[in-house]
Amino acid sequence: MILTRNSQALIRFSVGGGNPAVADGSRGGNRGLSVRIDGDGPGQTEFVMVNAPVNFARTPAQMLGFLEARRPGANGQMDPEKVRAFTEANPETTGQARYLASKPIPGSWVGVNYWALHAYTLTNASGAAQVVKFRMDPLDGTVNLTDDEARARPRDFLADELAGRLSASRPAGFRMVAIIGRPGDPTNDVTRMWEGEDSRPVVELGTLHVRAAADAARCDGTIFAPTILADGIAGPADDPMFAIRTPAYAISITKRQN
Ligand code: HEM
């Protein structure tokens, strides 16, 4: 990544799932961090990250099956039998929900770890390559809520929490780290962590500071494209989820705006 000491970044935080009115304190769904680093510069790189080390689907077809199984029927409800049958046939699709259920509910968008999930290859000027995964570690540590605390928070508390933090000059940001891959690590399966991934050595790449809120129009008019990467960073060629993400986000923004 060709980054200067002061590269600019644009970030969008989100609460995942298909319900735009979901409460920020809800247990279901992930929290997202999308970032464009050095927007107009030679290091332009975009990541669309979640607060779990694994995804809920390994392939686009499995993702479609996951969503179809949960599509509400004529009565407006999911069919638990369909969900059970899909889950039984696709056990790896439960990994993300199990991870999130094992963790407290985030009390701050800047108080949780985020993963880019895919295995990226970094290549230096002399051609030496290293496979890594990227993670953001919160500068101020994790900020956790109990279920009761989360229930008592206003529906959209995360934006206010962040605004309060910025106006009080409390730490807001992340250390970006690369988790070092080993020969034989799979690069094609976002539903799996690498063996011992949590305790692997990491290399600190830099610090992402959140300094101010951008205006809403800039946020609404933007997609973040995980395939935009600076020279020297490549996404995984064998991961069927990777290349399909950018076109999916492009379709989504046109639907969102119409
Ligand atoms: C490892 C896999 C994936 C991860 C970690 C991931 C994560 C995310 C995150 C964090 C967002 C919010 C983005 C933002 O606010 O900027 C998002 C949005 C979205 N994702 Fe993914 N995603 C993955 C794969 C996919 C795939 C394979 C598809 C479809 C083929 C997809 C479809 C979408 C759509 C349609 C949106 C809404 C985008 C928008 O309207 O701006 N995602 N995803």
PDB file of C-alpha atoms and ligand atoms in Angstrom:
ATOM      1  CA  MET A   1       0.000   0.000   0.000  1.00  0.00           C
ATOM      2  CA  ILE A   2       1.492   3.364  -0.943  1.00  0.00           C
ATOM      3  CA  LEU A   3       0.316   5.519   1.902  1.00  0.00           C
ATOM      4  CA  THR A   4       1.733   8.716   3.269  1.00  0.00           C
ATOM      5  CA  ARG A   5       1.708   9.502   6.961  1.00  0.00           C
ATOM      6  CA  ASN A   6      -1.537  11.405   6.565  1.00  0.00           C
ATOM      7  CA  SER A   7      -3.695   9.592   4.039  1.00  0.00           C
ATOM      8  CA  GLN A   8      -7.350  10.609   4.202  1.00  0.00           C
ATOM      9  CA  ALA A   9     -10.061   8.000   4.708  1.00  0.00           C
ATOM     10  CA  LEU A  10     -13.838   7.909   4.319  1.00  0.00           C
ATOM     11  CA  ILE A  11     -15.649   5.427   6.556  1.00  0.00           C
ATOM     12  CA  ARG A  12     -19.230   4.168   6.686  1.00  0.00           C
ATOM     13  CA  PHE A  13     -20.403   2.321   9.773  1.00  0.00           C
ATOM     14  CA  SER A  14     -23.514   0.166   9.610  1.00  0.00           C
ATOM     15  CA  VAL A  15     -25.778  -2.265  11.414  1.00  0.00           C
ATOM     16  CA  GLY A  16     -26.287  -5.289   9.152  1.00  0.00           C
ATOM     17  CA  GLY A  17     -29.295  -7.268   8.010  1.00  0.00           C
ATOM     18  CA  GLY A  18     -32.231  -6.540   5.780  1.00  0.00           C
ATOM     19  CA  ASN A  19     -34.176  -4.253   8.113  1.00  0.00           C
ATOM     20  CA  PRO A  20     -33.272  -0.559   7.762  1.00  0.00           C
ATOM     21  CA  ALA A  21     -35.150   0.235  11.004  1.00  0.00           C
ATOM     22  CA  VAL A  22     -33.238  -2.304  13.103  1.00  0.00           C
ATOM     23  CA  ALA A  23     -32.277  -1.050  16.584  1.00  0.00           C
ATOM     24  CA  ASP A  24     -28.568  -0.405  17.102  1.00  0.00           C
ATOM     25  CA  GLY A  25     -28.720  -2.490  20.263  1.00  0.00           C
ATOM     26  CA  SER A  26     -30.124  -5.557  18.568  1.00  0.00           C
ATOM     27  CA  ARG A  27     -28.295  -8.840  18.997  1.00  0.00           C
ATOM     28  CA  GLY A  28     -28.947 -10.163  15.490  1.00  0.00           C
ATOM     29  CA  GLY A  29     -26.895  -8.925  12.551  1.00  0.00           C
ATOM     30  CA  ASN A  30     -23.383  -7.671  12.395  1.00  0.00           C
ATOM     31  CA  ARG A  31     -21.841  -4.250  12.674  1.00  0.00           C
ATOM     32  CA  GLY A  32     -20.009  -3.050   9.565  1.00  0.00           C
ATOM     33  CA  LEU A  33     -17.090  -0.776   8.806  1.00  0.00           C
ATOM     34  CA  SER A  34     -16.473   0.215   5.204  1.00  0.00           C
ATOM     35  CA  VAL A  35     -13.437   2.331   4.483  1.00  0.00           C
ATOM     36  CA  ARG A  36     -11.883   4.027   1.484  1.00  0.00           C
ATOM     37  CA  ILE A  37      -8.291   4.888   2.236  1.00  0.00           C
ATOM     38  CA  ASP A  38      -6.558   7.648   0.304  1.00  0.00           C
ATOM     39  CA  GLY A  39      -9.525   8.235  -2.005  1.00  0.00           C
ATOM     40  CA  ASP A  40      -7.833  10.131  -4.832  1.00  0.00           C
ATOM     41  CA  GLY A  41      -4.297   9.006  -4.173  1.00  0.00           C
ATOM     42  CA  PRO A  42      -2.068   6.208  -5.389  1.00  0.00           C
ATOM     43  CA  GLY A  43      -2.928   4.086  -2.367  1.00  0.00           C
ATOM     44  CA  GLN A  44      -6.691   3.981  -2.928  1.00  0.00           C
ATOM     45  CA  THR A  45      -7.904   0.872  -1.193  1.00  0.00           C
ATOM     46  CA  GLU A  46     -11.361  -0.126   0.008  1.00  0.00           C
ATOM     47  CA  PHE A  47     -12.385  -2.628   2.640  1.00  0.00           C
ATOM     48  CA  VAL A  48     -15.916  -3.641   3.661  1.00  0.00           C
ATOM     49  CA  MET A  49     -15.466  -5.295   7.037  1.00  0.00           C
ATOM     50  CA  VAL A  50     -17.657  -6.913   9.703  1.00  0.00           C
ATOM     51  CA  ASN A  51     -17.337  -7.495  13.446  1.00  0.00           C
ATOM     52  CA  ALA A  52     -16.837 -11.242  13.061  1.00  0.00           C
ATOM     53  CA  PRO A  53     -13.887 -13.279  11.776  1.00  0.00           C
ATOM     54  CA  VAL A  54     -16.106 -15.425   9.527  1.00  0.00           C
ATOM     55  CA  ASN A  55     -18.935 -14.903   7.038  1.00  0.00           C
ATOM     56  CA  PHE A  56     -22.279 -16.729   6.996  1.00  0.00           C
ATOM     57  CA  ALA A  57     -21.816 -18.112   3.469  1.00  0.00           C
ATOM     58  CA  ARG A  58     -18.904 -19.589   1.532  1.00  0.00           C
ATOM     59  CA  THR A  59     -20.257 -19.160  -2.002  1.00  0.00           C
ATOM     60  CA  PRO A  60     -22.795 -16.872  -3.680  1.00  0.00           C
ATOM     61  CA  ALA A  61     -25.132 -19.886  -4.196  1.00  0.00           C
ATOM     62  CA  GLN A  62     -24.971 -20.703  -0.495  1.00  0.00           C
ATOM     63  CA  MET A  63     -25.681 -17.059   0.377  1.00  0.00           C
ATOM     64  CA  LEU A  64     -28.736 -17.120  -1.873  1.00  0.00           C
ATOM     65  CA  GLY A  65     -29.903 -20.360  -0.219  1.00  0.00           C
ATOM     66  CA  PHE A  66     -29.393 -18.812   3.213  1.00  0.00           C
ATOM     67  CA  LEU A  67     -31.555 -15.806   2.265  1.00  0.00           C
ATOM     68  CA  GLU A  68     -34.195 -17.869   0.449  1.00  0.00           C
ATOM     69  CA  ALA A  69     -34.593 -20.116   3.493  1.00  0.00           C
ATOM     70  CA  ARG A  70     -35.354 -17.015   5.585  1.00  0.00           C
ATOM     71  CA  ARG A  71     -37.653 -15.274   3.096  1.00  0.00           C
ATOM     72  CA  PRO A  72     -40.934 -14.542   4.929  1.00  0.00           C
ATOM     73  CA  GLY A  73     -43.943 -16.467   3.620  1.00  0.00           C
ATOM     74  CA  ALA A  74     -47.482 -15.163   2.956  1.00  0.00           C
ATOM     75  CA  ASN A  75     -48.012 -14.806   6.737  1.00  0.00           C
ATOM     76  CA  GLY A  76     -44.998 -12.462   6.968  1.00  0.00           C
ATOM     77  CA  GLN A  77     -43.053 -15.026   9.029  1.00  0.00           C
ATOM     78  CA  MET A  78     -39.996 -17.152   8.308  1.00  0.00           C
ATOM     79  CA  ASP A  79     -40.644 -20.858   8.066  1.00  0.00           C
ATOM     80  CA  PRO A  80     -38.544 -22.439  10.874  1.00  0.00           C
ATOM     81  CA  GLU A  81     -38.663 -25.792   9.094  1.00  0.00           C
ATOM     82  CA  LYS A  82     -37.004 -24.306   5.967  1.00  0.00           C
ATOM     83  CA  VAL A  83     -34.343 -22.625   8.094  1.00  0.00           C
ATOM     84  CA  ARG A  84     -33.686 -25.871   9.990  1.00  0.00           C
ATOM     85  CA  ALA A  85     -33.366 -27.919   6.793  1.00  0.00           C
ATOM     86  CA  PHE A  86     -30.997 -25.383   5.182  1.00  0.00           C
ATOM     87  CA  THR A  87     -28.868 -25.143   8.324  1.00  0.00           C
ATOM     88  CA  GLU A  88     -28.619 -28.903   8.658  1.00  0.00           C
ATOM     89  CA  ALA A  89     -27.388 -29.176   5.071  1.00  0.00           C
ATOM     90  CA  ASN A  90     -25.043 -26.148   5.435  1.00  0.00           C
ATOM     91  CA  PRO A  91     -23.673 -26.207   8.992  1.00  0.00           C
ATOM     92  CA  GLU A  92     -20.864 -23.730   8.236  1.00  0.00           C
ATOM     93  CA  THR A  93     -23.498 -21.007   7.732  1.00  0.00           C
ATOM     94  CA  THR A  94     -24.032 -20.837  11.509  1.00  0.00           C
ATOM     95  CA  GLY A  95     -20.464 -19.790  12.349  1.00  0.00           C
ATOM     96  CA  GLN A  96     -20.981 -16.043  12.147  1.00  0.00           C
ATOM     97  CA  ALA A  97     -24.180 -16.039  14.223  1.00  0.00           C
ATOM     98  CA  ARG A  98     -22.548 -18.304  16.815  1.00  0.00           C
ATOM     99  CA  TYR A  99     -19.553 -15.962  17.040  1.00  0.00           C
ATOM    100  CA  LEU A 100     -21.781 -12.885  17.468  1.00  0.00           C
ATOM    101  CA  ALA A 101     -23.970 -14.670  20.037  1.00  0.00           C
ATOM    102  CA  SER A 102     -20.861 -15.447  22.086  1.00  0.00           C
ATOM    103  CA  LYS A 103     -19.905 -11.748  22.315  1.00  0.00           C
ATOM    104  CA  PRO A 104     -21.481  -8.781  24.101  1.00  0.00           C
ATOM    105  CA  ILE A 105     -23.445  -6.275  22.012  1.00  0.00           C
ATOM    106  CA  PRO A 106     -21.152  -3.451  20.810  1.00  0.00           C
ATOM    107  CA  GLY A 107     -21.721  -0.161  22.646  1.00  0.00           C
ATOM    108  CA  SER A 108     -19.777   1.847  20.086  1.00  0.00           C
ATOM    109  CA  TRP A 109     -18.986   1.584  16.380  1.00  0.00           C
ATOM    110  CA  VAL A 110     -15.377   2.286  17.357  1.00  0.00           C
ATOM    111  CA  GLY A 111     -15.464  -0.192  20.251  1.00  0.00           C
ATOM    112  CA  VAL A 112     -15.346  -3.492  18.391  1.00  0.00           C
ATOM    113  CA  ASN A 113     -12.951  -5.449  16.139  1.00  0.00           C
ATOM    114  CA  TYR A 114     -13.680  -5.709  12.416  1.00  0.00           C
ATOM    115  CA  TRP A 115     -12.321  -8.245   9.897  1.00  0.00           C
ATOM    116  CA  ALA A 116     -12.021  -7.981   6.091  1.00  0.00           C
ATOM    117  CA  LEU A 117     -12.396 -11.807   6.122  1.00  0.00           C
ATOM    118  CA  HIS A 118     -10.813 -12.605   2.747  1.00  0.00           C
ATOM    119  CA  ALA A 119      -7.201 -13.755   2.412  1.00  0.00           C
ATOM    120  CA  TYR A 120      -5.214 -11.037   0.601  1.00  0.00           C
ATOM    121  CA  THR A 121      -1.756 -11.375  -0.951  1.00  0.00           C
ATOM    122  CA  LEU A 122       0.734  -8.586  -0.304  1.00  0.00           C
ATOM    123  CA  THR A 123       3.645  -8.375  -2.749  1.00  0.00           C
ATOM    124  CA  ASN A 124       6.671  -6.188  -2.107  1.00  0.00           C
ATOM    125  CA  ALA A 125       8.850  -4.343  -4.629  1.00  0.00           C
ATOM    126  CA  SER A 126      11.144  -7.339  -5.059  1.00  0.00           C
ATOM    127  CA  GLY A 127       8.237  -9.682  -5.762  1.00  0.00           C
ATOM    128  CA  ALA A 128       8.105 -11.489  -2.405  1.00  0.00           C
ATOM    129  CA  ALA A 129       4.508 -12.391  -1.518  1.00  0.00           C
ATOM    130  CA  GLN A 130       2.795 -12.905   1.833  1.00  0.00           C
ATOM    131  CA  VAL A 131      -0.796 -13.956   2.418  1.00  0.00           C
ATOM    132  CA  VAL A 132      -2.577 -12.026   5.201  1.00  0.00           C
ATOM    133  CA  LYS A 133      -5.987 -11.253   6.632  1.00  0.00           C
ATOM    134  CA  PHE A 134      -6.781  -7.701   7.738  1.00  0.00           C
ATOM    135  CA  ARG A 135      -8.312  -6.735  11.075  1.00  0.00           C
ATOM    136  CA  MET A 136      -9.132  -3.417  12.750  1.00  0.00           C
ATOM    137  CA  ASP A 137      -8.514  -3.307  16.510  1.00  0.00           C
ATOM    138  CA  PRO A 138     -10.269  -0.481  18.409  1.00  0.00           C
ATOM    139  CA  LEU A 139      -7.840   2.143  19.814  1.00  0.00           C
ATOM    140  CA  ASP A 140      -9.927   2.572  22.967  1.00  0.00           C
ATOM    141  CA  GLY A 141     -10.515  -1.151  23.530  1.00  0.00           C
ATOM    142  CA  THR A 142     -13.844  -2.888  23.123  1.00  0.00           C
ATOM    143  CA  VAL A 143     -17.007  -1.163  24.384  1.00  0.00           C
ATOM    144  CA  ASN A 144     -19.555  -3.750  25.479  1.00  0.00           C
ATOM    145  CA  LEU A 145     -23.174  -3.657  26.583  1.00  0.00           C
ATOM    146  CA  THR A 146     -25.148  -6.248  28.485  1.00  0.00           C
ATOM    147  CA  ASP A 147     -28.390  -7.273  26.775  1.00  0.00           C
ATOM    148  CA  ASP A 148     -30.345  -5.170  29.305  1.00  0.00           C
ATOM    149  CA  GLU A 149     -28.170  -2.107  28.691  1.00  0.00           C
ATOM    150  CA  ALA A 150     -28.548  -2.535  24.938  1.00  0.00           C
ATOM    151  CA  ARG A 151     -32.344  -2.766  25.255  1.00  0.00           C
ATOM    152  CA  ALA A 152     -32.419   0.485  27.227  1.00  0.00           C
ATOM    153  CA  ARG A 153     -30.443   2.437  24.589  1.00  0.00           C
ATOM    154  CA  PRO A 154     -32.310   4.625  22.052  1.00  0.00           C
ATOM    155  CA  ARG A 155     -32.862   2.944  18.680  1.00  0.00           C
ATOM    156  CA  ASP A 156     -30.125   4.922  16.886  1.00  0.00           C
ATOM    157  CA  PHE A 157     -27.678   5.362  19.745  1.00  0.00           C
ATOM    158  CA  LEU A 158     -24.512   4.417  17.848  1.00  0.00           C
ATOM    159  CA  ALA A 159     -24.300   7.655  15.813  1.00  0.00           C
ATOM    160  CA  ASP A 160     -24.854   9.737  18.975  1.00  0.00           C
ATOM    161  CA  GLU A 161     -22.245   7.724  20.864  1.00  0.00           C
ATOM    162  CA  LEU A 162     -19.715   8.447  18.129  1.00  0.00           C
ATOM    163  CA  ALA A 163     -20.634  12.132  17.893  1.00  0.00           C
ATOM    164  CA  GLY A 164     -20.286  12.465  21.693  1.00  0.00           C
ATOM    165  CA  ARG A 165     -16.889  10.805  21.544  1.00  0.00           C
ATOM    166  CA  LEU A 166     -15.670  13.151  18.792  1.00  0.00           C
ATOM    167  CA  SER A 167     -16.896  16.303  20.525  1.00  0.00           C
ATOM    168  CA  ALA A 168     -15.255  15.219  23.789  1.00  0.00           C
ATOM    169  CA  SER A 169     -12.024  14.280  21.951  1.00  0.00           C
ATOM    170  CA  ARG A 170     -12.198  10.718  23.262  1.00  0.00           C
ATOM    171  CA  PRO A 171     -10.230   8.133  21.253  1.00  0.00           C
ATOM    172  CA  ALA A 172     -12.025   7.028  18.108  1.00  0.00           C
ATOM    173  CA  GLY A 173     -10.234   4.821  15.675  1.00  0.00           C
ATOM    174  CA  PHE A 174      -8.429   1.596  15.008  1.00  0.00           C
ATOM    175  CA  ARG A 175      -5.043  -0.016  14.700  1.00  0.00           C
ATOM    176  CA  MET A 176      -5.052  -1.862  11.396  1.00  0.00           C
ATOM    177  CA  VAL A 177      -3.199  -5.147  11.567  1.00  0.00           C
ATOM    178  CA  ALA A 178      -2.267  -7.922   9.154  1.00  0.00           C
ATOM    179  CA  ILE A 179      -2.680 -11.468  10.468  1.00  0.00           C
ATOM    180  CA  ILE A 180       0.147 -13.467   8.944  1.00  0.00           C
ATOM    181  CA  GLY A 181      -0.781 -16.466   6.803  1.00  0.00           C
ATOM    182  CA  ARG A 182       1.156 -19.730   6.587  1.00  0.00           C
ATOM    183  CA  PRO A 183       1.689 -22.080   3.657  1.00  0.00           C
ATOM    184  CA  GLY A 184      -1.400 -24.235   3.229  1.00  0.00           C
ATOM    185  CA  ASP A 185      -3.846 -21.764   4.799  1.00  0.00           C
ATOM    186  CA  PRO A 186      -7.088 -21.804   2.782  1.00  0.00           C
ATOM    187  CA  THR A 187      -7.720 -18.618   0.803  1.00  0.00           C
ATOM    188  CA  ASN A 188     -11.073 -19.654  -0.659  1.00  0.00           C
ATOM    189  CA  ASP A 189     -13.380 -19.991   2.337  1.00  0.00           C
ATOM    190  CA  VAL A 190     -14.662 -16.971   4.290  1.00  0.00           C
ATOM    191  CA  THR A 191     -16.634 -19.216   6.648  1.00  0.00           C
ATOM    192  CA  ARG A 192     -13.401 -20.572   8.181  1.00  0.00           C
ATOM    193  CA  MET A 193     -10.772 -19.006  10.369  1.00  0.00           C
ATOM    194  CA  TRP A 194      -7.205 -20.139   9.833  1.00  0.00           C
ATOM    195  CA  GLU A 195      -5.890 -22.608  12.368  1.00  0.00           C
ATOM    196  CA  GLY A 196      -4.940 -20.715  15.544  1.00  0.00           C
ATOM    197  CA  GLU A 197      -5.790 -17.430  13.799  1.00  0.00           C
ATOM    198  CA  ASP A 198      -6.520 -15.599  17.043  1.00  0.00           C
ATOM    199  CA  SER A 199      -3.077 -16.271  18.456  1.00  0.00           C
ATOM    200  CA  ARG A 200      -1.062 -15.690  15.278  1.00  0.00           C
ATOM    201  CA  PRO A 201       1.531 -12.928  15.071  1.00  0.00           C
ATOM    202  CA  VAL A 202       0.193  -9.726  13.544  1.00  0.00           C
ATOM    203  CA  VAL A 203       1.966  -6.827  11.877  1.00  0.00           C
ATOM    204  CA  GLU A 204       0.689  -3.371  12.666  1.00  0.00           C
ATOM    205  CA  LEU A 205       0.114  -1.456   9.434  1.00  0.00           C
ATOM    206  CA  GLY A 206      -1.100   1.898  10.681  1.00  0.00           C
ATOM    207  CA  THR A 207      -3.739   3.804  12.596  1.00  0.00           C
ATOM    208  CA  LEU A 208      -7.131   4.867  11.306  1.00  0.00           C
ATOM    209  CA  HIS A 209      -8.411   7.903  13.226  1.00  0.00           C
ATOM    210  CA  VAL A 210     -12.078   8.892  13.071  1.00  0.00           C
ATOM    211  CA  ARG A 211     -12.014  12.688  13.233  1.00  0.00           C
ATOM    212  CA  ALA A 212     -15.368  14.080  12.053  1.00  0.00           C
ATOM    213  CA  ALA A 213     -18.735  13.151  10.569  1.00  0.00           C
ATOM    214  CA  ALA A 214     -19.100  13.656   6.802  1.00  0.00           C
ATOM    215  CA  ASP A 215     -22.429  14.903   5.488  1.00  0.00           C
ATOM    216  CA  ALA A 216     -25.160  12.326   4.924  1.00  0.00           C
ATOM    217  CA  ALA A 217     -25.377  12.902   1.146  1.00  0.00           C
ATOM    218  CA  ARG A 218     -21.741  11.895   0.732  1.00  0.00           C
ATOM    219  CA  CYS A 219     -22.437   8.711   2.648  1.00  0.00           C
ATOM    220  CA  ASP A 220     -25.663   7.857   0.827  1.00  0.00           C
ATOM    221  CA  GLY A 221     -24.118   8.409  -2.595  1.00  0.00           C
ATOM    222  CA  THR A 222     -21.188   6.086  -2.027  1.00  0.00           C
ATOM    223  CA  ILE A 223     -20.427   2.434  -2.383  1.00  0.00           C
ATOM    224  CA  PHE A 224     -17.287   0.854  -1.082  1.00  0.00           C
ATOM    225  CA  ALA A 225     -15.792  -1.645  -3.521  1.00  0.00           C
ATOM    226  CA  PRO A 226     -13.711  -4.410  -1.941  1.00  0.00           C
ATOM    227  CA  THR A 227     -11.944  -5.067  -5.263  1.00  0.00           C
ATOM    228  CA  ILE A 228     -10.366  -1.576  -5.352  1.00  0.00           C
ATOM    229  CA  LEU A 229      -6.915  -2.216  -3.941  1.00  0.00           C
ATOM    230  CA  ALA A 230      -3.588  -0.396  -4.196  1.00  0.00           C
ATOM    231  CA  ASP A 231      -0.703  -1.894  -6.161  1.00  0.00           C
ATOM    232  CA  GLY A 232       0.859  -4.651  -4.075  1.00  0.00           C
ATOM    233  CA  ILE A 233      -2.429  -5.862  -2.573  1.00  0.00           C
ATOM    234  CA  ALA A 234      -4.454  -8.554  -4.345  1.00  0.00           C
ATOM    235  CA  GLY A 235      -7.710 -10.193  -3.375  1.00  0.00           C
ATOM    236  CA  PRO A 236      -8.023 -13.990  -3.456  1.00  0.00           C
ATOM    237  CA  ALA A 237      -8.513 -15.367  -6.987  1.00  0.00           C
ATOM    238  CA  ASP A 238      -9.994 -18.629  -5.656  1.00  0.00           C
ATOM    239  CA  ASP A 239     -12.553 -17.157  -3.208  1.00  0.00           C
ATOM    240  CA  PRO A 240     -15.946 -17.158  -4.990  1.00  0.00           C
ATOM    241  CA  MET A 241     -17.310 -14.476  -2.646  1.00  0.00           C
ATOM    242  CA  PHE A 242     -14.646 -11.881  -3.359  1.00  0.00           C
ATOM    243  CA  ALA A 243     -15.086 -10.699  -6.952  1.00  0.00           C
ATOM    244  CA  ILE A 244     -18.882 -10.732  -6.818  1.00  0.00           C
ATOM    245  CA  ARG A 245     -19.102  -8.178  -4.017  1.00  0.00           C
ATOM    246  CA  THR A 246     -18.289  -5.009  -5.981  1.00  0.00           C
ATOM    247  CA  PRO A 247     -20.952  -5.604  -8.680  1.00  0.00           C
ATOM    248  CA  ALA A 248     -23.492  -6.514  -5.967  1.00  0.00           C
ATOM    249  CA  TYR A 249     -22.856  -3.226  -4.176  1.00  0.00           C
ATOM    250  CA  ALA A 250     -23.142  -1.301  -7.463  1.00  0.00           C
ATOM    251  CA  ILE A 251     -26.574  -2.852  -8.144  1.00  0.00           C
ATOM    252  CA  SER A 252     -27.611  -2.152  -4.576  1.00  0.00           C
ATOM    253  CA  ILE A 253     -26.867   1.562  -4.692  1.00  0.00           C
ATOM    254  CA  THR A 254     -28.969   2.010  -7.823  1.00  0.00           C
ATOM    255  CA  LYS A 255     -31.907   0.214  -6.152  1.00  0.00           C
ATOM    256  CA  ARG A 256     -31.371   2.147  -2.926  1.00  0.00           C
ATOM    257  CA  GLN A 257     -31.492   5.471  -4.756  1.00  0.00           C
ATOM    258  CA  ASN A 258     -34.551   4.720  -6.924  1.00  0.00           C
TER     259      ASN A 258
HETATM  260  C1  HEM B   1     -17.214 -11.912   2.923  1.00  0.00           C
HETATM  261  C2  HEM B   1     -18.266 -11.490   2.445  1.00  0.00           C
HETATM  262  C3  HEM B   1     -19.026 -10.243   2.781  1.00  0.00           C
HETATM  263  C4  HEM B   1     -18.920  -9.325   3.808  1.00  0.00           C
HETATM  264  C5  HEM B   1     -17.916  -9.304   4.948  1.00  0.00           C
HETATM  265  C6  HEM B   1     -19.922  -8.311   3.591  1.00  0.00           C
HETATM  266  C7  HEM B   1     -20.141  -7.194   4.395  1.00  0.00           C
HETATM  267  C8  HEM B   1     -20.980  -6.147   4.086  1.00  0.00           C
HETATM  268  C9  HEM B   1     -21.070  -4.882   4.797  1.00  0.00           C
HETATM  269  C10 HEM B   1     -20.245  -4.481   6.009  1.00  0.00           C
HETATM  270  C11 HEM B   1     -22.001  -4.124   4.183  1.00  0.00           C
HETATM  271  C12 HEM B   1     -22.380  -2.655   4.512  1.00  0.00           C
HETATM  272  C13 HEM B   1     -21.586  -1.842   3.512  1.00  0.00           C
HETATM  273  C14 HEM B   1     -21.550  -0.340   3.674  1.00  0.00           C
HETATM  274  O1  HEM B   1     -22.283   0.249   4.469  1.00  0.00           O
HETATM  275  O2  HEM B   1     -20.744   0.287   2.978  1.00  0.00           O
HETATM  276  C15 HEM B   1     -22.522  -4.898   3.082  1.00  0.00           C
HETATM  277  C16 HEM B   1     -23.506  -4.468   2.234  1.00  0.00           C
HETATM  278  C17 HEM B   1     -24.059  -5.215   1.254  1.00  0.00           C
HETATM  279  N1  HEM B   1     -23.662  -6.492   0.887  1.00  0.00           N
HETATM  280 FE1  HEM B   1     -22.090  -7.531   1.614  1.00  0.00          FE
HETATM  281  N2  HEM B   1     -20.620  -8.649   2.465  1.00  0.00           N
HETATM  282  C18 HEM B   1     -20.095  -9.806   1.939  1.00  0.00           C
HETATM  283  C19 HEM B   1     -20.486 -10.445   0.790  1.00  0.00           C
HETATM  284  C20 HEM B   1     -21.539 -10.072   0.005  1.00  0.00           C
HETATM  285  C21 HEM B   1     -21.976 -10.767  -1.193  1.00  0.00           C
HETATM  286  C22 HEM B   1     -21.294 -11.993  -1.787  1.00  0.00           C
HETATM  287  C23 HEM B   1     -23.073 -10.096  -1.644  1.00  0.00           C
HETATM  288  C24 HEM B   1     -23.955 -10.382  -2.840  1.00  0.00           C
HETATM  289  C25 HEM B   1     -23.602 -11.135  -3.854  1.00  0.00           C
HETATM  290  C26 HEM B   1     -23.314  -8.966  -0.763  1.00  0.00           C
HETATM  291  C27 HEM B   1     -24.332  -8.064  -0.877  1.00  0.00           C
HETATM  292  C28 HEM B   1     -24.436  -6.884  -0.180  1.00  0.00           C
HETATM  293  C29 HEM B   1     -25.372  -5.820  -0.498  1.00  0.00           C
HETATM  294  C30 HEM B   1     -26.415  -5.834  -1.610  1.00  0.00           C
HETATM  295  C31 HEM B   1     -25.127  -4.771   0.403  1.00  0.00           C
HETATM  296  C32 HEM B   1     -25.810  -3.383   0.458  1.00  0.00           C
HETATM  297  C33 HEM B   1     -24.839  -2.423  -0.247  1.00  0.00           C
HETATM  298  C34 HEM B   1     -25.323  -0.986  -0.402  1.00  0.00           C
HETATM  299  O3  HEM B   1     -26.525  -0.758  -0.627  1.00  0.00           O
HETATM  300  O4  HEM B   1     -24.469  -0.050  -0.333  1.00  0.00           O
HETATM  301  N3  HEM B   1     -22.365  -8.990   0.223  1.00  0.00           N
HETATM  302  N4  HEM B   1     -21.883  -6.123   3.035  1.00  0.00           N
END
